[in-house]
XYZ file of C-alpha atoms in Angstrom:
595
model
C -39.624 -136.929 -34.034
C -42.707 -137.100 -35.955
C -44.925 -136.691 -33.390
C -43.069 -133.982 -31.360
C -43.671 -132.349 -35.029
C -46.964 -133.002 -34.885
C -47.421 -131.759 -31.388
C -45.430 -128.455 -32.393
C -47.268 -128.045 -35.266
C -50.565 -127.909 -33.446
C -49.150 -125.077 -30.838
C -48.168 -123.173 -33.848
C -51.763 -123.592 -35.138
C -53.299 -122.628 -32.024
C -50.791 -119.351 -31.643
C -51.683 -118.235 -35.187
C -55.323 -118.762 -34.431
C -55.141 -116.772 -30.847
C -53.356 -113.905 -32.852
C -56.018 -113.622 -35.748
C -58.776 -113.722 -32.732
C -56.789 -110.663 -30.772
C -56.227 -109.189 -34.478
C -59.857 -109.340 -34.796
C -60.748 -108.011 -31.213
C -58.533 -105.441 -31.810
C -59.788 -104.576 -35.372
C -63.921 -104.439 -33.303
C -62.375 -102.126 -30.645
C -60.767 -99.988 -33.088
C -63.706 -99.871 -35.267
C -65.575 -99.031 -32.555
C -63.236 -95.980 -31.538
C -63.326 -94.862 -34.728
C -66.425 -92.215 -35.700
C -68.808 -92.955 -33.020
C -71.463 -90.979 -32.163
C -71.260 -88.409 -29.779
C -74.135 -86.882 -27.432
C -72.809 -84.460 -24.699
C -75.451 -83.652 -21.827
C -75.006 -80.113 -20.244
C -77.236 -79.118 -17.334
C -77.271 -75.376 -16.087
C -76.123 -74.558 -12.514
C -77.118 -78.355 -11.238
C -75.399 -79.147 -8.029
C -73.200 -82.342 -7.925
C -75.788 -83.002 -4.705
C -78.302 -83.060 -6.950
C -77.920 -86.537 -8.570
C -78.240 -90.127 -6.815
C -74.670 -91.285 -8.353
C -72.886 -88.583 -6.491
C -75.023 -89.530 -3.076
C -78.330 -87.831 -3.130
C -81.389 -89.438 -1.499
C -84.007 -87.854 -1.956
C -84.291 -86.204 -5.448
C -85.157 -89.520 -8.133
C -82.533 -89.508 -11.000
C -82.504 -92.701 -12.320
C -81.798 -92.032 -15.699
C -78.687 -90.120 -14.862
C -77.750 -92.493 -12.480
C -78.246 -95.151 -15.202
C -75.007 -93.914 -17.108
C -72.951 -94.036 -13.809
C -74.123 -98.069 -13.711
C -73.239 -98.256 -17.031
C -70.158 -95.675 -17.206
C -67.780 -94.329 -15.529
C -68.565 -91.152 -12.303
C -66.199 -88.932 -12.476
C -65.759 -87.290 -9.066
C -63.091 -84.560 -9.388
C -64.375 -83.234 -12.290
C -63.916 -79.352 -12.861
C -65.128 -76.716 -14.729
C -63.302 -74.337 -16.067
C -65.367 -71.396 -14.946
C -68.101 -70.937 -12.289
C -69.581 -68.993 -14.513
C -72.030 -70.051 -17.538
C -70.305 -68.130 -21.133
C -66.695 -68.377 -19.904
C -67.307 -72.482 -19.115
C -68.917 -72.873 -21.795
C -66.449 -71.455 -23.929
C -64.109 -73.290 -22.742
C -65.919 -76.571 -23.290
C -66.294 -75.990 -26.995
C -62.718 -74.897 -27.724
C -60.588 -76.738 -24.775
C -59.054 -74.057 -23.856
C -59.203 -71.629 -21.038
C -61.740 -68.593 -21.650
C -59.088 -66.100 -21.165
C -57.328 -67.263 -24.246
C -60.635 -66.283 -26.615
C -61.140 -63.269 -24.631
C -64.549 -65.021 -23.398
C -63.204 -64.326 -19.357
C -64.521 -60.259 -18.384
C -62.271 -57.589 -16.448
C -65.593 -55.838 -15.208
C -68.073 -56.866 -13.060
C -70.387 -58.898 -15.280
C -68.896 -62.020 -16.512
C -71.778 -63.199 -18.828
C -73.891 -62.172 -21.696
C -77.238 -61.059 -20.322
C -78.931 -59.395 -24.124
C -79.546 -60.781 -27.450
C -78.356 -57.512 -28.778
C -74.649 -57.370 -27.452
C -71.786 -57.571 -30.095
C -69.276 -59.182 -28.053
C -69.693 -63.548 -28.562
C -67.152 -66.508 -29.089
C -64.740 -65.575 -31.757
C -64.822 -66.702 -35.180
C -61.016 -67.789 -34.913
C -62.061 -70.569 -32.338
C -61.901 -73.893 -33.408
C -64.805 -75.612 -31.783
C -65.119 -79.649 -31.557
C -68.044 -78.828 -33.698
C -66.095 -77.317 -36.421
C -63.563 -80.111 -36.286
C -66.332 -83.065 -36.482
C -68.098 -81.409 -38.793
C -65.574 -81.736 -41.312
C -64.939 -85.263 -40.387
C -68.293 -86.005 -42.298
C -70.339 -85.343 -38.875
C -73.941 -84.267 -38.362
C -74.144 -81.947 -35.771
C -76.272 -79.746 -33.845
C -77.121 -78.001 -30.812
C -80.304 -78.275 -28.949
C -80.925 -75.683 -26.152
C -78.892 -72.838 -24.600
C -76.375 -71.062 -26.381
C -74.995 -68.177 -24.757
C -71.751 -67.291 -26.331
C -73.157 -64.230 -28.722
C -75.037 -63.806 -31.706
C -74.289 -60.925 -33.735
C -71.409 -58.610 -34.111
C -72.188 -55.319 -36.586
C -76.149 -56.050 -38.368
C -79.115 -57.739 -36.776
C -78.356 -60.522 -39.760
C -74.196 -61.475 -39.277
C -74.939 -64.124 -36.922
C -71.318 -63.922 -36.637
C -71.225 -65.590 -33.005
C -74.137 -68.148 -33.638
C -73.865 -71.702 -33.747
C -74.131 -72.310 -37.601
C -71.153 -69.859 -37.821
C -69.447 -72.111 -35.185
C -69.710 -76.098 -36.266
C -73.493 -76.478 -36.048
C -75.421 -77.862 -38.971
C -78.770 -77.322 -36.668
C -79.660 -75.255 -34.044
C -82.865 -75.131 -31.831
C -82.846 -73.449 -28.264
C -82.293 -69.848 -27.026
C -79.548 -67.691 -28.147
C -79.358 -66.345 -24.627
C -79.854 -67.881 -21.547
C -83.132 -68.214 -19.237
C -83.781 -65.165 -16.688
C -86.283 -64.853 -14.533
C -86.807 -61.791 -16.120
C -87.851 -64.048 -18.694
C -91.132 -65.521 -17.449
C -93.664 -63.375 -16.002
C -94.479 -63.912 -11.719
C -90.685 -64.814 -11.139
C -88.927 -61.383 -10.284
C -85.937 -59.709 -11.985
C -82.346 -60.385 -11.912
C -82.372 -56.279 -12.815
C -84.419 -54.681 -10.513
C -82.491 -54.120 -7.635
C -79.519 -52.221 -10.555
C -81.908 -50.775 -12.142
C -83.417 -49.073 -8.999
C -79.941 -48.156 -8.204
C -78.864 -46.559 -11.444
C -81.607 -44.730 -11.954
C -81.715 -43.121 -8.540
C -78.043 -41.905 -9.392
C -79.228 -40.983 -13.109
C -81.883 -38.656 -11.569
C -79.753 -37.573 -8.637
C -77.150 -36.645 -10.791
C -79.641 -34.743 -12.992
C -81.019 -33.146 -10.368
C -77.704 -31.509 -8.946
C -76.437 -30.670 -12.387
C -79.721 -28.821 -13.228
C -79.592 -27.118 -9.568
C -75.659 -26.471 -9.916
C -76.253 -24.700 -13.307
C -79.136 -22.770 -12.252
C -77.184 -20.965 -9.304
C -74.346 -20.530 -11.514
C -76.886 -18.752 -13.657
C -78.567 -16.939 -10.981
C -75.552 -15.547 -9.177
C -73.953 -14.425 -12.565
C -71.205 -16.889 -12.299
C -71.131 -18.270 -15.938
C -73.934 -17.628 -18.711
C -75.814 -21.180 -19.805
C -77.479 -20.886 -22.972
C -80.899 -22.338 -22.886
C -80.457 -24.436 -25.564
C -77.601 -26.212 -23.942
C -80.018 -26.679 -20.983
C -82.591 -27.905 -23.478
C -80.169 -30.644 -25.374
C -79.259 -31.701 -21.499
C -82.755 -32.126 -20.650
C -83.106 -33.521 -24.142
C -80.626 -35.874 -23.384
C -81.400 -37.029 -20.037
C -85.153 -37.925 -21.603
C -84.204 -39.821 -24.510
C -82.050 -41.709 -22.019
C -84.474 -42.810 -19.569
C -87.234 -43.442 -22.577
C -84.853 -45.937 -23.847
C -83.909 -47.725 -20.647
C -87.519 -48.115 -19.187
C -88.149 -49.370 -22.594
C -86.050 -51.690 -22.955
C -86.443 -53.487 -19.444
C -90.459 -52.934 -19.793
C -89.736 -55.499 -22.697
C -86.891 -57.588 -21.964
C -88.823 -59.993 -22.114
C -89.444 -59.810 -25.553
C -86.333 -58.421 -26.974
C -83.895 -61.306 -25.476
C -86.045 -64.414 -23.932
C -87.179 -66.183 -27.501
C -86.559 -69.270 -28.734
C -84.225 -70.008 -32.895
C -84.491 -72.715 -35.257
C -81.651 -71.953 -37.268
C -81.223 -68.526 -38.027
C -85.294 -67.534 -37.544
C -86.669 -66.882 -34.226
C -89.932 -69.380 -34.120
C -91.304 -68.092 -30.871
C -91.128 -64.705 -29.185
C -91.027 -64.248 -26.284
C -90.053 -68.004 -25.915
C -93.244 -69.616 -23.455
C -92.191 -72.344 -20.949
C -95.191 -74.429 -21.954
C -93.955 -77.599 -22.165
C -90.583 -76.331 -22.920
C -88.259 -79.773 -22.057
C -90.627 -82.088 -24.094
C -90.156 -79.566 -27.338
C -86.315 -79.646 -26.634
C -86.565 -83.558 -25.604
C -88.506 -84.064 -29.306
C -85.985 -82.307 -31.381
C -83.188 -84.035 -30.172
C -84.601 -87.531 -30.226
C -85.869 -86.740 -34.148
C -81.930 -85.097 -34.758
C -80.917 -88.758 -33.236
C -83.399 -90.608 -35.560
C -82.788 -88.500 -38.733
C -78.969 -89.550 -38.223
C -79.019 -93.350 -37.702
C -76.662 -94.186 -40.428
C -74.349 -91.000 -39.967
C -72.248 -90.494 -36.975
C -73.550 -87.292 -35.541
C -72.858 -84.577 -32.794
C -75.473 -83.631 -30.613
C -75.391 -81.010 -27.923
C -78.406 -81.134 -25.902
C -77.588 -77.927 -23.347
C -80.969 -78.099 -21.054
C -82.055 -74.560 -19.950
C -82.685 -77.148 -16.323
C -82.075 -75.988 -13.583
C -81.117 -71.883 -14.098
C -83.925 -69.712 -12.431
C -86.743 -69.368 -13.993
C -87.345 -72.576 -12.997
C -90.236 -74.391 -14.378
C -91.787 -77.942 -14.781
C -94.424 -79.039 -17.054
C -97.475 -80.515 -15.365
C -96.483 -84.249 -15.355
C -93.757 -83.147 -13.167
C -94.623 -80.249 -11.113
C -95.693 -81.099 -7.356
C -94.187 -84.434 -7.944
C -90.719 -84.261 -6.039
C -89.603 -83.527 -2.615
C -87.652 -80.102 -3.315
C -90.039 -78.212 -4.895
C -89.809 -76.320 -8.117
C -86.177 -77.255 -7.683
C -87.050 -80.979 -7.559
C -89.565 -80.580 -10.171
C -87.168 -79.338 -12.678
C -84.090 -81.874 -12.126
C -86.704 -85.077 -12.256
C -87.851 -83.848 -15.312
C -84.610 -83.288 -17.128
C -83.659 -87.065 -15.866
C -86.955 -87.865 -17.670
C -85.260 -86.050 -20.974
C -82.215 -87.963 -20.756
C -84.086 -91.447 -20.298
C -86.160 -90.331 -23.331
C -82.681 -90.045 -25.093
C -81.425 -92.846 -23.703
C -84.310 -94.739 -24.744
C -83.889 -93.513 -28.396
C -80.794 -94.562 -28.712
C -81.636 -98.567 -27.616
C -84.262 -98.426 -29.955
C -81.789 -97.837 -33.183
C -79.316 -100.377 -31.574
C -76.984 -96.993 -31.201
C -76.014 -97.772 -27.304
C -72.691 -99.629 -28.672
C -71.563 -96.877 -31.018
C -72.426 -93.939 -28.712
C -70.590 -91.903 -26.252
C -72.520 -90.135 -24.197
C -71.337 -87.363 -21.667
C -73.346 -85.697 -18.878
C -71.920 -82.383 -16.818
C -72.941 -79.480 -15.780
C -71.774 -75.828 -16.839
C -71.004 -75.303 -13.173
C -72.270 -75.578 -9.987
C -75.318 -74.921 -8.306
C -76.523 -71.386 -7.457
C -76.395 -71.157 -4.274
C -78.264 -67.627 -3.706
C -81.203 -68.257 -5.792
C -84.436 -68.086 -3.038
C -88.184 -67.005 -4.319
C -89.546 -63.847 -3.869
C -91.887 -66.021 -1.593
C -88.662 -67.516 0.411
C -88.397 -70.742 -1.530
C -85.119 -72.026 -2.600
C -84.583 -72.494 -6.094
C -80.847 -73.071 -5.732
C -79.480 -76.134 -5.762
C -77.085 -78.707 -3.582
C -73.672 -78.497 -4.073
C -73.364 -81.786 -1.212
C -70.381 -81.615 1.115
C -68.665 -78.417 -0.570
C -68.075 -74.625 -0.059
C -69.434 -72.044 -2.130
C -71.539 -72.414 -5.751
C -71.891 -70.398 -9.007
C -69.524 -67.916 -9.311
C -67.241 -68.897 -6.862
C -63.824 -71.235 -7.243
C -64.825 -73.046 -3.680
C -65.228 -76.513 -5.061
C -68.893 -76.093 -4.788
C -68.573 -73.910 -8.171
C -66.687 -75.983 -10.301
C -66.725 -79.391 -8.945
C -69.463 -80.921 -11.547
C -71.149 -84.142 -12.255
C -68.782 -86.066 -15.196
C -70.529 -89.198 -16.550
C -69.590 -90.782 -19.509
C -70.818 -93.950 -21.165
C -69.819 -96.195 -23.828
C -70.757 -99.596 -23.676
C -68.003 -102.075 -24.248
C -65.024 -99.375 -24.730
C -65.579 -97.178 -21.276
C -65.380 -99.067 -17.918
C -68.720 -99.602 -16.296
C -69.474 -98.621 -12.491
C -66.511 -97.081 -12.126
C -65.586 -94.038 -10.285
C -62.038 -91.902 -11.153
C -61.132 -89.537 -8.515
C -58.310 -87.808 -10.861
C -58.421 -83.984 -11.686
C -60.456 -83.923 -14.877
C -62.005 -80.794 -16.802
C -64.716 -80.090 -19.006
C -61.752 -79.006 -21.721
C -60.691 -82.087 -21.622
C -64.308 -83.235 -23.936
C -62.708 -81.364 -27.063
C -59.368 -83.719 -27.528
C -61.401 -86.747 -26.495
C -63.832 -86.595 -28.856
C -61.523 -84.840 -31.726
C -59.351 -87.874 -30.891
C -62.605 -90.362 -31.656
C -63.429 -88.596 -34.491
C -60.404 -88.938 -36.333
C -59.658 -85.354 -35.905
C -56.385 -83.611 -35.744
C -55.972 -81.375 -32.767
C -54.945 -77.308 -33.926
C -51.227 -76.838 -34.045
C -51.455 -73.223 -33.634
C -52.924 -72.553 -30.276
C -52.879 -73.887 -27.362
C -55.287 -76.526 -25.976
C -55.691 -76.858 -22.370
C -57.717 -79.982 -22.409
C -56.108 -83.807 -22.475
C -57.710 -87.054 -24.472
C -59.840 -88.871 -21.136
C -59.791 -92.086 -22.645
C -57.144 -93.513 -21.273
C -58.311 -92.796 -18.084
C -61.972 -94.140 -19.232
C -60.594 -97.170 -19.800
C -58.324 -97.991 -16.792
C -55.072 -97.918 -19.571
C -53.561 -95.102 -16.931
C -54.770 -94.301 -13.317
C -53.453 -90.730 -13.187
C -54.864 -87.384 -15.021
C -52.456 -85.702 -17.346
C -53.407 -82.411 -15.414
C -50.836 -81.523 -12.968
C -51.795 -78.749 -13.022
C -55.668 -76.289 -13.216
C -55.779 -73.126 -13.377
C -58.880 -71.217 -11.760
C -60.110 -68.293 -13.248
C -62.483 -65.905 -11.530
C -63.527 -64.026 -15.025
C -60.365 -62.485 -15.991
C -58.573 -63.143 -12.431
C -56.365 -66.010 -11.490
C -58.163 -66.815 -8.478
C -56.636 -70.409 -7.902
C -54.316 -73.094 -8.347
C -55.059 -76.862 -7.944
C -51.992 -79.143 -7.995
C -51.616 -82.831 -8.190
C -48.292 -84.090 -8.121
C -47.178 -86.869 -9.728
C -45.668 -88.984 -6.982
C -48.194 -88.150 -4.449
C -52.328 -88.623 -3.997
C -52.174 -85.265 -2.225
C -54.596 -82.715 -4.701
C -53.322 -78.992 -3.342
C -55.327 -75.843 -3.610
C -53.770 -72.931 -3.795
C -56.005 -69.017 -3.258
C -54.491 -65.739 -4.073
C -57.958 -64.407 -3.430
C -61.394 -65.196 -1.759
C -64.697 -63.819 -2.033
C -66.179 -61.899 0.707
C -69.593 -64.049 1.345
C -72.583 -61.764 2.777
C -73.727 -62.386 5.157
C -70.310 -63.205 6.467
C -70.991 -66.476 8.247
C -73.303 -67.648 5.141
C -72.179 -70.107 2.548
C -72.197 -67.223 -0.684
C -72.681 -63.781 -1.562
C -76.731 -63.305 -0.668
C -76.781 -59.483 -0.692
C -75.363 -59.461 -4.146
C -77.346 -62.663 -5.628
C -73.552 -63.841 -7.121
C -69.695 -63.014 -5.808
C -67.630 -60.858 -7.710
C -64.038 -61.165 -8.242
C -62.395 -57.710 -7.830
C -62.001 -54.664 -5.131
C -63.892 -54.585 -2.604
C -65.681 -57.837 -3.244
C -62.783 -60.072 -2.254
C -59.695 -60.780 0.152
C -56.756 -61.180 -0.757
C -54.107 -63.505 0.953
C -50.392 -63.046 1.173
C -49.218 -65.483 1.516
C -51.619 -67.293 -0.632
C -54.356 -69.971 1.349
C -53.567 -73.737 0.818
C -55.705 -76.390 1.236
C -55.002 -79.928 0.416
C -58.391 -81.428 -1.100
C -57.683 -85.317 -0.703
C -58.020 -84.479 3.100
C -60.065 -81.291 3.454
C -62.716 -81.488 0.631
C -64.392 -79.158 2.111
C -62.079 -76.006 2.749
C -62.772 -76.105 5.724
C -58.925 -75.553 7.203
C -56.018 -73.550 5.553
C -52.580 -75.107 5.644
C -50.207 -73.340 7.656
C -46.408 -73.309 7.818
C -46.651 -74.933 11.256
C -49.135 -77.558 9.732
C -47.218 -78.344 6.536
C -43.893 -78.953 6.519
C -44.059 -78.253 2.716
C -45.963 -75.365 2.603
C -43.390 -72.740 1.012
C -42.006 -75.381 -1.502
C -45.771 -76.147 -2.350
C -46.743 -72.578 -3.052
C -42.595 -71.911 -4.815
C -43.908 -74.541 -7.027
C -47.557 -73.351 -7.863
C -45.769 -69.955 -7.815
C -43.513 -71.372 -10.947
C -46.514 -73.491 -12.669
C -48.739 -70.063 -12.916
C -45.329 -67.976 -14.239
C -45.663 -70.494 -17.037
C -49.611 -70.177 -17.548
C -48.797 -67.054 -17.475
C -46.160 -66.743 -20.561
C -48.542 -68.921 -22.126
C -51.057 -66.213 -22.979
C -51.383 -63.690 -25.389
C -53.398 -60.746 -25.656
C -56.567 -61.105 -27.385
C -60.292 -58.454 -28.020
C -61.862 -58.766 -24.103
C -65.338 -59.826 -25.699
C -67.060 -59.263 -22.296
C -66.302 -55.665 -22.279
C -68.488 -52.777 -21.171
C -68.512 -52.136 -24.880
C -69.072 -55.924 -25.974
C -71.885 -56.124 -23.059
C -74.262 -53.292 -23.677
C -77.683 -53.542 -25.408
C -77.366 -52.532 -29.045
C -80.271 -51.918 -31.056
C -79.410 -52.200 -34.167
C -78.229 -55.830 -33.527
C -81.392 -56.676 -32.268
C -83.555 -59.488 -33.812
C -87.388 -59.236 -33.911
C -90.083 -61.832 -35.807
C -92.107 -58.743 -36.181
C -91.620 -55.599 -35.469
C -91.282 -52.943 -32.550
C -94.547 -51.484 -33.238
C -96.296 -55.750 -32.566
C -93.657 -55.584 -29.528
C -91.597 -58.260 -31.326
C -94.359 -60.709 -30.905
C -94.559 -64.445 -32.773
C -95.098 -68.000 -32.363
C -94.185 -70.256 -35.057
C -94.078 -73.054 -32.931
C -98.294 -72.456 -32.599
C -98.702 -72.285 -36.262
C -99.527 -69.552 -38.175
C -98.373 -66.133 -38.751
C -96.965 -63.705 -36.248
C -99.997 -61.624 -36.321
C -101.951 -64.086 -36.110
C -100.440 -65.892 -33.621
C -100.571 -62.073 -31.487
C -104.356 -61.601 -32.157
C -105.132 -65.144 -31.396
């Protein structure tokens, strides 16, 4: 008896020791979860193509490939726009741009001046505003995009300070080519356009009145004639001003609320952006911290500094993606230094995908590879919004693994909120779901039956993944008419549009299911799939709720929101010194001009 007391005495030590070492495993895991640091890597229009970890051979990405080794590749990953200001929206807040009135009715779906009043709405709840007041340094380095003022030239009502950000460095816009001299205009060809019909229309009014006059029809005063004329003048004064300096008035680069350079100059651009992340990192060692580093890589203009330029195998193209991988190695790097790597989560993506239509004035493609699928930019084929998703944290996050589950860029804002300690908003909806689970092998399948695809303000399409089967079905109310018509996107227009003449429209609706047709390549037909009409009954019901879901909200990309205002806009200077300054030279900006 005494020794089977002994002997159970001995199990009972070695159970109570096992369950203080689990207790203390789980105590270092939950530690770990709780306030890391986050860094979130957004490229602009990159391709999924593009990268080596999603099968590219020829472009060298080993730094981005580095967090697939280390992470986990997510390879249905989807954002929730093709477009740049609606996805982004939606990545900050979680939700779908149509609920912040960041998804446009007309034709243009982004923000294309510094002086436009429309801009994320100060009502969203951003993941910056949430880890911010979870004791969180944050910041964003790079490309904003979602507004800047709303009634003065000093409201900064839509910036990033007035949305989460302690810092801010980067360009309140976006990059153009219209922004660096030698690389065309996204403009030219509307511009033309208008202002043929501005003088055509001048031109028959002026005749129609004259006759009128001459033939004693109806008596014009000459003054009315003279405050048309009047009119007309100021009109086209103002125009060919302001696109005679675009440049100027919206392509400059913020720290903060000041503008520090104007117009922004590419020189060495990345390395600038590279060095004030790396210093946020370094100033915020022994605070957990936020950092957005949105590269201005790859949108057109594209540009390379000289360590890079030449040095790939697709061009300016090439250039530019090998030398963003060189900005997130430098990042990477930055963060082994500090012993960070274990209390970091870092994310990589894209906005969307790559632009498909971009080509040189001189025939080279500046576009980028959006590998085996349909479409790019603008366009709900998965080649818009199927996007690299890398994530890596060592120890918590899988490594080398690759989930081929429905996941979106909304889905960011719970994750991290969740990590940060954050409680999620009760009063709105939030589209996205927490992805660690998923990171971490604890479930196999997405939370999102259901994604909703939005061409700006349009439901375009449907994806569904049903819970009992690996079938991922695709559902289109509408297409976009590609020009040429056997091409793979909208050439004559340089992006698709979503409305009218633009598009097709299918009744009944085109099915596709993705886990055998990647591609697009085939509709589903009733004869084809036995399911078809209980597939699309059930999408039908799934969009009915969407649907009830929403609520009407101020369209921020209207006509109204979109035009140049001058009052709103922001100069270093003044007109008169063509809004000139460069802080980042040192100096003053008159100096700075005359130098």
């Amino acid at each position: 008896i005494f020794h089977l007391f002994l002997h159970t005495r001995k199990k009972m030590v070695l159970l109570l020791l096992l369950i203080i070492c689990q207790c203390a495993i789980n105590s270092i895991k939950t530690h770990r979860v709780s306030k890391p640091n986050i860094i979130l890597l957004m490229a602009d229009d990159l391709g999924i193509g593009d990268l080596g970890c999603y099968g590219n051979r020829t472009l060298r990405t080993p730094n981005i490939d580095r967090l697939a080794e280390e992470g986990v590749t997510l390879t249905q990953h989807i954002a929730a726009s093709p477009l740049c200001t609606p996805s982004r929206a939606a990545f900050l807040t979680g939700r779908y741009p149509i609920r912040s009135g960041m998804a446009a009715f007309s034709r243009v779906g982004v923000f294309l001046f510094s002086a436009s009043s429309g801009g994320l709405p100060s009502g969203e709840i951003t993941f910056a505003k949430l880890l911010k007041q979870e004791g969180y340094a944050t910041a964003l380095i790079g490309k904003w995009h979602l507004g800047m003022n709303c009634e003065s030239s000093n409201d900064f009502c839509h910036h990033p300070l007035s949305h989460g950000f302690d810092y801010f460095y980067g360009l309140p816009v976006t990059n153009l080519r219209d922004c660096k001299p030698g690389q065309g205009s996204v403009f030219l060809k509307g511009v033309q356009k208008s202002l043929v019909i501005l003088i055509q229309i001048t031109g028959i009014a002026l005749v129609s009145l004259a006759t009128v006059q001459y033939i004693g029809l109806l008596k014009v005063p000459f003054q009315a004639l003279g405050y048309f004329l009047l009119i007309i003048t100021i009109s086209l004064v103002v125009l060919i001003f302001f696109f005679y300096h675009f440049r100027h008035l919206n392509c400059f680069l913020m720290r903060d609320h000041e503008i520090i350079q104007q117009p922004l100059s590419y020189e060495n651009l990345t390395q600038r952006l590279t060095k004030e992340a790396m210093q946020f990192i370094v100033r915020n060692t022994d605070t957990p911290f936020l950092l957005v580093l949105s590269y201005l890589h790859v949108h057109t203009a594209l540009y390379a500094s000289e360590n890079f330029k030449g040095k790939s195998k697709h061009g300016l193209y090439g250039d530019a993606v090998e030398e963003m991988d060189w900005s997130v190695g430098q990042v990477l790097d930055v963060l082994e230094k500090h012993n960070l790597n274990d209390k970091t989560l870092v994310y990589f993506t894209s906005d969307q995908g790559a632009h498909v239509e971009e080509i040189s004035s001189a025939g080279e493609i500046h576009g980028g590879y959006n590998g085996i699928y349909k479409g790019g930019k603008s366009t709900n084929w998965e080649g818009g919004i199927r996007v690299p998703g890398l994530l890596r944290w060592p120890g918590v996050v899988q490594a080398g693994a690759n989930i081929d589950e429905p996941t979106s860029n909304m889905d960011i804002f719970p994750t991290i909120a969740k990590l940060a300690g954050a409680q999620l908003p009760s009063d709105r909806v939030i589209d996205g779901h927490d992805l660690l689970p998923l990171l971490q092998g604890k479930v196999t399948r997405s939370k999102h039956e259901f994604l909703f695809h939005y061409c700006n303000a349009y439901l375009n399409a449907v994806r569904w993944h049903p819970g009992n089967s690996e079938s991922v079905w695709k559902v289109f109310f509408f297409t976009p008419n590609f020009s040429p018509e056997d091409s793979n996107g909208c050439y004559d227009y340089h992006v698709c549009f979503c409305h009218g003449g633009f598009v097709t429209r299918h009744d009944p609706p085109l099915l596709f299911d993705l886990s055998r047709d990647p591609e697009e390549k085939v509709p589903l037909t009733p004869e084809t799939e036995s399911r078809f009409y209980e597939i699309l009954g059930v999408v039908q019901q799934a969009v009915d709720n969407h649907t009830r879901s929403l609520h009407a909200v101020p369209n921020q990309l209207s006509w109204d929101n979109l035009l140049w205002k001058p009052w709103l806009q922001l100069c270093c200077s003044s007109l008169f010194q063509s809004c000139y300054c460069d802080y980042e030279s040192g100096g003053s900006p008159l100096q700075a001009h005359l130098g």
